[in-house]
Coordinates of C-alpha atoms and ligand atoms in Angstrom, one line a residue:
X1 CA 197.3 -60.8 76.0
X2 CA 196.8 -60.8 79.8
X3 CA 198.8 -58.5 82.0
X4 CA 200.9 -61.5 83.1
X5 CA 201.6 -63.1 79.8
X6 CA 205.3 -62.3 79.6
X7 CA 206.4 -65.7 80.7
X8 CA 204.3 -67.7 78.2
X9 CA 204.6 -68.6 74.6
X10 CA 201.2 -70.0 74.0
X11 CA 197.9 -68.5 75.1
X12 CA 195.6 -70.0 77.6
X13 CA 193.1 -72.7 76.6
X14 CA 189.6 -71.4 76.4
X15 CA 188.4 -74.1 78.8
X16 CA 190.8 -72.9 81.5
X17 CA 189.8 -69.3 80.8
X18 CA 186.2 -70.1 81.4
X19 CA 187.2 -72.0 84.6
X20 CA 189.4 -69.4 86.0
X21 CA 187.9 -66.0 85.0
X22 CA 186.1 -64.3 87.9
X23 CA 185.2 -61.0 86.3
X24 CA 181.7 -62.3 85.7
X25 CA 181.0 -62.3 89.5
X26 CA 183.7 -60.2 91.1
X27 CA 183.0 -57.0 89.1
X28 CA 180.6 -56.0 92.0
X29 CA 183.9 -55.3 93.9
X30 CA 184.9 -52.5 91.5
X31 CA 184.4 -49.7 94.0
X32 CA 186.3 -51.4 96.8
X33 CA 189.1 -52.4 94.5
X34 CA 189.4 -48.8 93.3
X35 CA 189.4 -47.5 96.8
X36 CA 192.2 -49.9 97.7
X37 CA 194.2 -48.9 94.5
X38 CA 193.9 -45.3 95.3
X39 CA 195.3 -45.8 98.8
X40 CA 198.0 -48.0 97.3
X41 CA 198.9 -45.2 94.8
X42 CA 199.1 -42.7 97.7
X43 CA 201.4 -45.2 99.5
X44 CA 203.7 -45.4 96.4
X45 CA 203.9 -41.7 96.2
X46 CA 204.8 -41.5 99.9
X47 CA 207.5 -44.1 99.3
X48 CA 208.9 -42.1 96.4
X49 CA 208.0 -44.9 94.0
X50 CA 205.8 -42.5 91.9
X51 CA 206.0 -38.7 91.7
X52 CA 203.2 -36.4 92.9
X53 CA 202.3 -35.7 89.3
X54 CA 202.1 -39.5 88.6
X55 CA 200.0 -39.9 91.7
X56 CA 197.4 -37.4 90.5
X57 CA 197.3 -39.1 87.1
X58 CA 196.7 -42.5 88.7
X59 CA 194.0 -41.0 91.0
X60 CA 192.3 -39.3 88.1
X61 CA 192.5 -42.4 86.0
X62 CA 191.0 -44.6 88.8
X63 CA 188.2 -42.1 89.2
X64 CA 187.4 -42.3 85.5
X65 CA 187.3 -46.1 85.6
X66 CA 185.0 -45.9 88.6
X67 CA 182.8 -43.5 86.6
X68 CA 182.6 -46.0 83.7
X69 CA 181.4 -48.7 86.1
X70 CA 178.8 -46.3 87.7
X71 CA 177.6 -45.2 84.3
X72 CA 177.5 -48.7 83.0
X73 CA 179.9 -47.8 80.1
X74 CA 182.8 -50.0 81.3
X75 CA 183.6 -52.4 78.5
X76 CA 185.2 -55.7 79.5
X77 CA 187.8 -57.0 77.0
X78 CA 188.8 -60.6 76.5
X79 CA 191.9 -60.3 78.6
X80 CA 190.1 -59.1 81.7
X81 CA 190.5 -62.1 83.9
X82 CA 189.1 -60.5 87.0
X83 CA 188.0 -57.2 88.3
X84 CA 191.6 -56.3 89.4
X85 CA 193.1 -56.9 86.0
X86 CA 190.2 -55.2 84.3
X87 CA 190.6 -52.0 86.3
X88 CA 194.4 -51.9 85.8
X89 CA 194.1 -52.5 82.1
X90 CA 191.5 -49.7 81.6
X91 CA 193.5 -47.4 83.9
X92 CA 196.6 -47.8 81.7
X93 CA 194.5 -47.1 78.6
X94 CA 193.3 -43.9 80.2
X95 CA 196.5 -42.5 81.8
X96 CA 199.1 -44.2 79.6
X97 CA 202.4 -45.7 80.8
X98 CA 202.1 -44.4 84.4
X99 CA 199.3 -46.9 84.8
X100 CA 201.9 -49.6 84.6
X101 CA 203.4 -48.3 87.9
X102 CA 200.3 -49.0 90.0
X103 CA 201.0 -52.6 90.7
X104 CA 204.5 -51.8 92.1
X105 CA 205.0 -53.6 95.4
X106 CA 201.6 -55.2 95.2
X107 CA 200.2 -58.6 94.1
X108 CA 196.7 -59.6 93.4
X109 CA 197.0 -61.7 96.4
X110 CA 197.2 -58.8 98.9
X111 CA 195.0 -56.7 96.6
X112 CA 192.1 -59.2 96.5
X113 CA 192.3 -59.8 100.3
X114 CA 192.1 -56.0 100.8
X115 CA 189.3 -55.5 98.4
X116 CA 187.2 -58.3 99.9
X117 CA 187.8 -57.0 103.5
X118 CA 186.5 -53.6 102.4
X119 CA 183.5 -55.3 100.9
X120 CA 182.9 -57.4 104.0
X121 CA 183.2 -54.4 106.3
X122 CA 180.5 -52.6 104.5
X123 CA 178.3 -55.7 104.0
X124 CA 178.4 -56.6 107.7
X125 CA 177.2 -53.1 108.5
X126 CA 174.4 -53.2 106.0
X127 CA 173.1 -56.6 107.1
X128 CA 173.4 -55.6 110.8
X129 CA 171.4 -52.4 110.1
X130 CA 168.7 -54.4 108.3
X131 CA 168.6 -56.9 111.2
X132 CA 168.1 -54.1 113.6
X133 CA 165.2 -52.9 111.5
X134 CA 163.5 -56.3 112.0
X135 CA 164.2 -56.1 115.7
X136 CA 162.5 -52.7 115.8
X137 CA 159.5 -54.2 113.9
X138 CA 159.1 -56.9 116.5
X139 CA 159.5 -54.5 119.4
X140 CA 156.9 -52.1 118.1
X141 CA 154.5 -54.8 117.2
X142 CA 154.7 -56.1 120.7
X143 CA 154.1 -52.5 122.0
X144 CA 151.1 -52.1 119.7
X145 CA 149.5 -55.2 121.2
X146 CA 150.9 -54.7 124.7
X147 CA 148.0 -56.6 126.4
X148 CA 147.8 -59.4 123.9
X149 CA 148.4 -62.9 125.3
X150 CA 148.8 -66.2 123.5
X151 CA 149.8 -69.7 124.4
X152 CA 153.6 -70.3 124.6
X153 CA 154.3 -73.7 123.1
X154 CA 156.8 -76.4 123.8
X155 CA 156.8 -79.4 121.4
X156 CA 154.2 -77.3 119.6
X157 CA 151.8 -78.2 122.4
X158 CA 150.2 -75.4 124.4
X159 CA 152.3 -74.9 127.5
X160 CA 151.7 -71.6 129.4
X161 CA 150.2 -68.3 128.5
X162 CA 152.7 -65.6 127.5
X163 CA 152.5 -62.0 126.5
X164 CA 152.7 -61.5 122.8
X165 CA 155.5 -59.0 123.4
X166 CA 157.4 -61.6 125.4
X167 CA 157.2 -64.0 122.4
X168 CA 158.2 -61.3 119.9
X169 CA 161.0 -60.1 122.1
X170 CA 162.4 -63.7 122.2
X171 CA 162.9 -63.4 118.4
X172 CA 164.3 -59.9 118.8
X173 CA 166.9 -61.1 121.3
X174 CA 168.1 -63.8 118.9
X175 CA 168.4 -61.2 116.1
X176 CA 170.3 -58.9 118.5
X177 CA 172.9 -61.6 119.0
X178 CA 173.2 -61.9 115.3
X179 CA 173.8 -58.2 115.0
X180 CA 176.4 -58.5 117.7
X181 CA 178.1 -61.4 115.9
X182 CA 178.2 -59.3 112.7
X183 CA 179.8 -56.3 114.3
X184 CA 182.2 -58.5 116.3
X185 CA 183.2 -60.1 112.9
X186 CA 183.5 -56.6 111.4
X187 CA 185.9 -55.5 114.3
X188 CA 188.1 -58.6 113.7
X189 CA 188.3 -58.3 109.9
X190 CA 189.3 -54.6 110.0
X191 CA 193.0 -55.4 109.4
X192 CA 194.7 -54.4 106.2
X193 CA 196.5 -57.1 104.1
X194 CA 197.8 -54.4 101.7
X195 CA 201.6 -54.5 101.4
X196 CA 201.9 -58.2 101.9
X197 CA 202.6 -58.6 98.2
X198 CA 202.4 -62.1 96.8
X199 CA 203.4 -63.9 99.9
X200 CA 206.6 -62.4 101.5
X201 CA 206.4 -58.6 101.3
X202 CA 208.7 -56.5 99.1
X203 CA 212.1 -55.0 98.9
X204 CA 210.6 -51.6 98.1
X205 CA 210.1 -49.0 100.9
X206 CA 206.3 -49.1 101.3
X207 CA 204.5 -48.5 104.6
X208 CA 201.5 -50.9 105.1
X209 CA 200.5 -48.9 108.2
X210 CA 200.1 -45.8 106.1
X211 CA 197.7 -47.4 103.6
X212 CA 195.9 -49.3 106.4
X213 CA 195.2 -46.0 108.0
X214 CA 194.0 -44.4 104.7
X215 CA 191.5 -47.3 104.2
X216 CA 190.2 -47.0 107.7
X217 CA 191.6 -50.3 108.9
X218 CA 192.5 -50.5 112.6
X219 CA 196.0 -51.9 111.8
X220 CA 198.1 -53.4 109.1
X221 CA 198.8 -57.2 108.9
X222 CA 201.4 -58.7 111.2
X223 CA 202.5 -61.5 108.9
X224 CA 202.5 -61.4 105.1
X225 CA 201.7 -65.1 104.6
X226 CA 198.7 -64.8 107.0
X227 CA 197.6 -61.7 105.3
X228 CA 197.2 -63.3 101.8
X229 CA 195.9 -66.6 102.9
X230 CA 193.5 -65.7 105.8
X231 CA 189.8 -66.0 104.9
X232 CA 188.6 -66.5 108.4
X233 CA 186.7 -63.3 108.0
X234 CA 184.7 -64.7 105.1
X235 CA 183.9 -67.8 107.1
X236 CA 182.9 -65.7 110.2
X237 CA 180.6 -63.4 108.3
X238 CA 179.1 -66.4 106.5
X239 CA 178.5 -68.1 109.9
X240 CA 176.9 -64.9 111.4
X241 CA 174.6 -64.8 108.3
X242 CA 173.9 -68.5 108.4
X243 CA 172.8 -68.4 112.0
X244 CA 170.8 -65.2 111.3
X245 CA 169.2 -67.2 108.4
X246 CA 168.4 -70.0 110.8
X247 CA 166.7 -67.5 113.1
X248 CA 164.8 -66.0 110.1
X249 CA 163.7 -69.5 109.2
X250 CA 162.2 -70.1 112.6
X251 CA 160.5 -66.7 112.5
X252 CA 159.2 -67.7 109.0
X253 CA 157.9 -71.0 110.3
X254 CA 155.9 -69.3 113.1
X255 CA 154.4 -66.8 110.7
X256 CA 153.3 -69.7 108.5
X257 CA 151.7 -71.3 111.5
X258 CA 150.2 -68.1 112.9
X259 CA 148.6 -67.1 109.5
X260 CA 147.1 -70.6 108.9
X261 CA 143.4 -71.0 109.3
X262 CA 144.1 -73.5 112.0
X263 CA 146.0 -71.1 114.3
X264 CA 144.5 -67.9 112.9
X265 CA 146.6 -65.7 115.3
X266 CA 147.6 -63.2 112.6
X267 CA 147.0 -61.8 109.2
X268 CA 149.6 -60.5 106.9
X269 CA 148.9 -57.3 105.0
X270 CA 148.0 -57.8 101.3
X271 CA 151.3 -56.3 100.0
X272 CA 153.1 -59.1 101.8
X273 CA 151.0 -62.0 100.6
X274 CA 150.7 -63.8 97.4
X275 CA 147.7 -65.4 95.5
X276 CA 147.4 -68.8 93.9
X277 CA 147.5 -69.2 90.1
X278 CA 144.5 -71.7 90.4
X279 CA 142.6 -71.2 93.7
X280 CA 141.0 -67.8 93.7
X281 CA 140.5 -67.7 97.4
X282 CA 144.1 -68.3 98.5
X283 CA 146.2 -65.7 100.4
X284 CA 149.5 -67.3 100.9
X285 CA 152.4 -66.4 103.3
X286 CA 155.1 -67.0 100.7
X287 CA 157.2 -64.3 102.4
X288 CA 157.5 -66.4 105.5
X289 CA 158.1 -69.6 103.5
X290 CA 160.9 -68.0 101.6
X291 CA 162.4 -66.8 104.8
X292 CA 162.4 -70.4 105.9
X293 CA 163.6 -71.8 102.6
X294 CA 166.3 -69.3 101.8
X295 CA 168.1 -70.3 105.0
X296 CA 169.3 -73.5 103.3
X297 CA 171.5 -71.6 100.9
X298 CA 173.0 -69.5 103.7
X299 CA 174.1 -72.6 105.6
X300 CA 175.3 -74.1 102.2
X301 CA 177.4 -71.0 101.5
X302 CA 179.1 -71.3 104.9
X303 CA 179.7 -75.0 104.3
X304 CA 181.1 -74.5 100.9
X305 CA 183.7 -71.9 102.1
X306 CA 184.7 -74.0 105.1
X307 CA 185.2 -77.1 102.9
X308 CA 187.1 -75.0 100.4
X309 CA 189.5 -73.7 103.1
X310 CA 190.0 -77.1 104.8
X311 CA 193.5 -78.5 104.1
X312 CA 194.7 -75.6 102.0
X313 CA 198.5 -75.1 102.4
X314 CA 199.8 -71.6 103.0
X315 CA 199.6 -69.2 101.5
X316 CA 197.5 -68.0 98.5
X317 CA 195.9 -70.7 96.4
X318 CA 193.5 -70.1 93.6
X319 CA 190.9 -72.1 95.5
X320 CA 190.5 -68.9 97.5
X321 CA 188.7 -67.3 94.5
X322 CA 185.8 -69.5 95.5
X323 CA 185.2 -67.4 98.6
X324 CA 183.4 -64.7 96.6
X325 CA 180.2 -66.1 95.2
X326 CA 179.1 -67.6 98.5
X327 CA 179.8 -64.4 100.3
X328 CA 178.0 -62.2 97.8
X329 CA 175.1 -64.6 97.7
X330 CA 174.7 -64.7 101.5
X331 CA 174.8 -61.0 101.8
X332 CA 172.3 -60.5 99.0
X333 CA 170.0 -63.2 100.3
X334 CA 170.0 -62.0 103.8
X335 CA 169.2 -58.5 102.7
X336 CA 166.3 -59.7 100.6
X337 CA 164.8 -61.8 103.4
X338 CA 165.4 -59.1 106.1
X339 CA 163.8 -56.3 104.1
X340 CA 160.7 -58.2 103.1
X341 CA 160.3 -59.9 106.5
X342 CA 160.5 -56.5 108.2
X343 CA 157.7 -55.2 106.1
X344 CA 155.7 -58.4 106.6
X345 CA 156.1 -58.1 110.4
X346 CA 155.1 -54.4 110.3
X347 CA 152.0 -55.4 108.3
X348 CA 150.8 -58.0 110.7
X349 CA 147.3 -57.7 112.3
X350 CA 147.1 -59.8 115.3
X351 CA 143.9 -61.6 116.2
X352 CA 144.0 -60.9 119.9
X353 CA 140.7 -62.6 120.6
X354 CA 141.7 -65.8 119.0
X355 CA 145.1 -65.8 120.8
X356 CA 143.4 -65.2 124.0
X357 CA 140.9 -68.0 123.7
X358 CA 143.7 -70.4 122.7
X359 CA 145.6 -69.4 125.8
X360 CA 142.6 -69.7 128.1
X361 CA 142.6 -73.5 127.9
X362 CA 142.5 -74.1 131.7
X363 CA 144.9 -77.0 131.5
X364 CA 147.6 -74.3 131.2
X365 CA 146.9 -73.5 134.8
X366 CA 147.9 -77.0 136.0
X367 CA 151.5 -75.8 136.8
X368 CA 150.0 -73.0 139.0
X369 CA 148.0 -75.6 141.0
X370 CA 151.3 -77.5 141.6
X371 CA 153.2 -74.4 142.5
X372 CA 150.4 -73.3 144.9
X373 CA 150.9 -76.7 146.6
X374 CA 154.6 -76.1 146.7
X375 CA 154.0 -72.7 148.4
X376 CA 152.2 -74.7 151.1
X377 CA 155.2 -76.9 151.7
X378 CA 154.4 -79.9 149.4
X379 CA 157.6 -81.2 147.7
X380 CA 157.4 -80.3 143.9
X381 CA 157.4 -83.9 142.7
X382 CA 154.5 -84.7 144.9
X383 CA 152.7 -81.5 143.9
X384 CA 153.3 -82.4 140.2
X385 CA 151.7 -85.8 140.8
X386 CA 148.6 -84.3 142.5
X387 CA 148.1 -81.7 139.8
X388 CA 148.7 -84.4 137.1
X389 CA 146.0 -86.6 138.8
X390 CA 143.5 -83.6 138.7
X391 CA 144.3 -83.1 135.0
X392 CA 143.8 -86.8 134.3
X393 CA 140.4 -86.6 136.0
X394 CA 139.4 -83.5 134.0
X395 CA 140.4 -85.1 130.7
X396 CA 138.8 -88.4 131.6
X397 CA 135.5 -86.8 132.6
X398 CA 135.5 -84.3 129.8
X399 CA 135.2 -81.3 132.2
X400 CA 137.5 -78.4 132.8
X401 CA 140.4 -78.5 135.2
X402 CA 138.9 -75.7 137.3
X403 CA 135.7 -77.7 137.7
X404 CA 137.7 -80.7 139.0
X405 CA 139.8 -78.5 141.3
X406 CA 136.9 -76.6 142.8
X407 CA 134.9 -79.9 143.3
X408 CA 137.6 -81.3 145.6
X409 CA 137.2 -79.7 149.1
X410 CA 141.0 -79.6 149.7
X411 CA 141.6 -77.7 146.5
X412 CA 138.6 -75.2 146.3
X413 CA 141.0 -72.5 147.6
X414 CA 142.9 -72.8 144.3
X415 CA 139.8 -71.5 142.4
X416 CA 141.2 -68.0 142.0
X417 CA 144.2 -69.4 140.0
X418 CA 141.7 -70.0 137.2
X419 CA 140.5 -66.4 137.1
X420 CA 141.0 -64.7 133.7
X421 CA 144.5 -63.4 133.4
X422 CA 145.7 -65.0 136.7
X423 CA 148.0 -67.5 135.1
X424 CA 149.8 -64.8 133.2
X425 CA 149.9 -62.4 136.1
X426 CA 151.4 -65.2 138.2
X427 CA 154.5 -65.3 136.0
X428 CA 156.6 -63.1 138.3
X429 CA 160.1 -64.5 138.3
X430 CA 162.7 -62.4 136.6
X431 CA 162.6 -62.7 132.8
X432 CA 159.3 -64.5 132.9
X433 CA 156.4 -64.1 130.5
X434 CA 154.0 -61.9 132.5
X435 CA 153.3 -58.2 132.7
X436 CA 155.1 -57.7 136.0
X437 CA 158.5 -58.4 134.6
X438 CA 157.8 -56.9 131.1
X439 CA 158.9 -53.4 132.0
X440 CA 162.3 -54.6 133.2
X441 CA 162.6 -56.8 130.1
X442 CA 161.7 -54.0 127.7
X443 CA 164.3 -51.8 129.5
X444 CA 167.1 -54.3 129.1
X445 CA 166.2 -55.1 125.5
X446 CA 166.2 -51.4 124.7
X447 CA 169.7 -51.0 126.3
X448 CA 171.1 -53.8 124.1
X449 CA 169.4 -52.3 121.1
X450 CA 170.8 -48.8 121.7
X451 CA 174.3 -50.2 122.4
X452 CA 174.3 -52.2 119.2
X453 CA 172.8 -49.3 117.2
X454 CA 175.7 -47.1 118.2
X455 CA 178.2 -49.9 117.4
X456 CA 176.7 -50.6 114.0
X457 CA 176.4 -47.1 112.6
Ligands
LIG1 N1 190.7 -63.4 91.2 C1 191.6 -63.8 92.1 C2 190.9 -64.2 93.4 O1 189.8 -63.9 93.6 C3 192.6 -62.8 92.4 C4 193.9 -63.3 92.9 C5 194.6 -64.0 91.8 N2 196.0 -64.3 92.3 C6 196.7 -65.1 91.6 N3 197.9 -65.3 92.1 N4 196.3 -65.7 90.5 O2 191.5 -64.8 94.3

């Protein structure tokens, strides 16, 4: 007999039971549900709906149920439809009749919304912290190779030389925006639905502001129907994680490229590589491929929740139960990827020589020839055409661009543009890829990092 079976004469068909039970996946919420129930019990006592003695019984019972979950001794019975029912059933077994008072002025609709917000609040913090760990790994790798230079690519064609730290900081900044989105979502979700009841509140004298405060929410709900049907927070957290996943996939893809023999820009430490079951010589970057591949399910989880929400009438509908597995999966997946990718980035040995030789392709200086002409008053389009003609000659004659440039009397003065390191040193505009602006960039990145660090923790 379920806790709601009073109205029925026949028991539920087993196929519906299998379809509708959620204990199999929502049991991970036990600690948050118990936290919510303890606050609710306090609220009932404050409203005079349970006595102080009954309150301590309820709190003691809820703590014992929590202990059973922690110790792995909790036994699910065949009436435990979901985590909420399971905890209440067990509580009543432990404390007796007073357990039946816990659900006063409460519905599973406001209960589940409260529980899930408590979960999401902690999960956003955990994921944001892990993302900051990856940011720090990028920043310190850049510092460890502060002089290293590699070609920056557009269209995966060598474009201009850039400092390695500039490249790594670009990934770090994307991740910092992910962290900001996660904490923004956390700020917005920190509203308590507890006290909304099934849909319209209750006739009993509860105070939602009191329980909201006990649970560390910034405020109680404004509207009971919104409180029980709003899952914007799930969608927002899933979006923040999906975009984080997209960033992780782009990082993963570059690591795959960089660690290939063709690029040979970097080597992953052994603990972050895998071998082949057949080819004895292989050292594979599976960590990076999985970072790339796992992003698919993160986008999928967001999509499945948005589609589930689309067209739902107010207020609670059982469809909403489908919010949980995608959320749990995204949080778990993001943590797996972030943790191993952070280790992988820390383990990277960069091949500075190889990156340098790839970036010393002197065609990468063509833009500096054009810009030197601009400095002499030549309109940029004209300068571009002149430099393009010199590149065409070099490629056609199979010689270097500097050979062509210095062979033309009008242009010999541009010879120094081809000196080692000049192309990088000439990147001087704010936010550019050279050493002149790196200090300022590091400072700004550090400011964002510390602001977010204090917001996250
Ligand atoms: N397991 C349900 C969920 O996740 C709890 C709420 C059930 N409410 C209801 N009216 N059947 O949404």
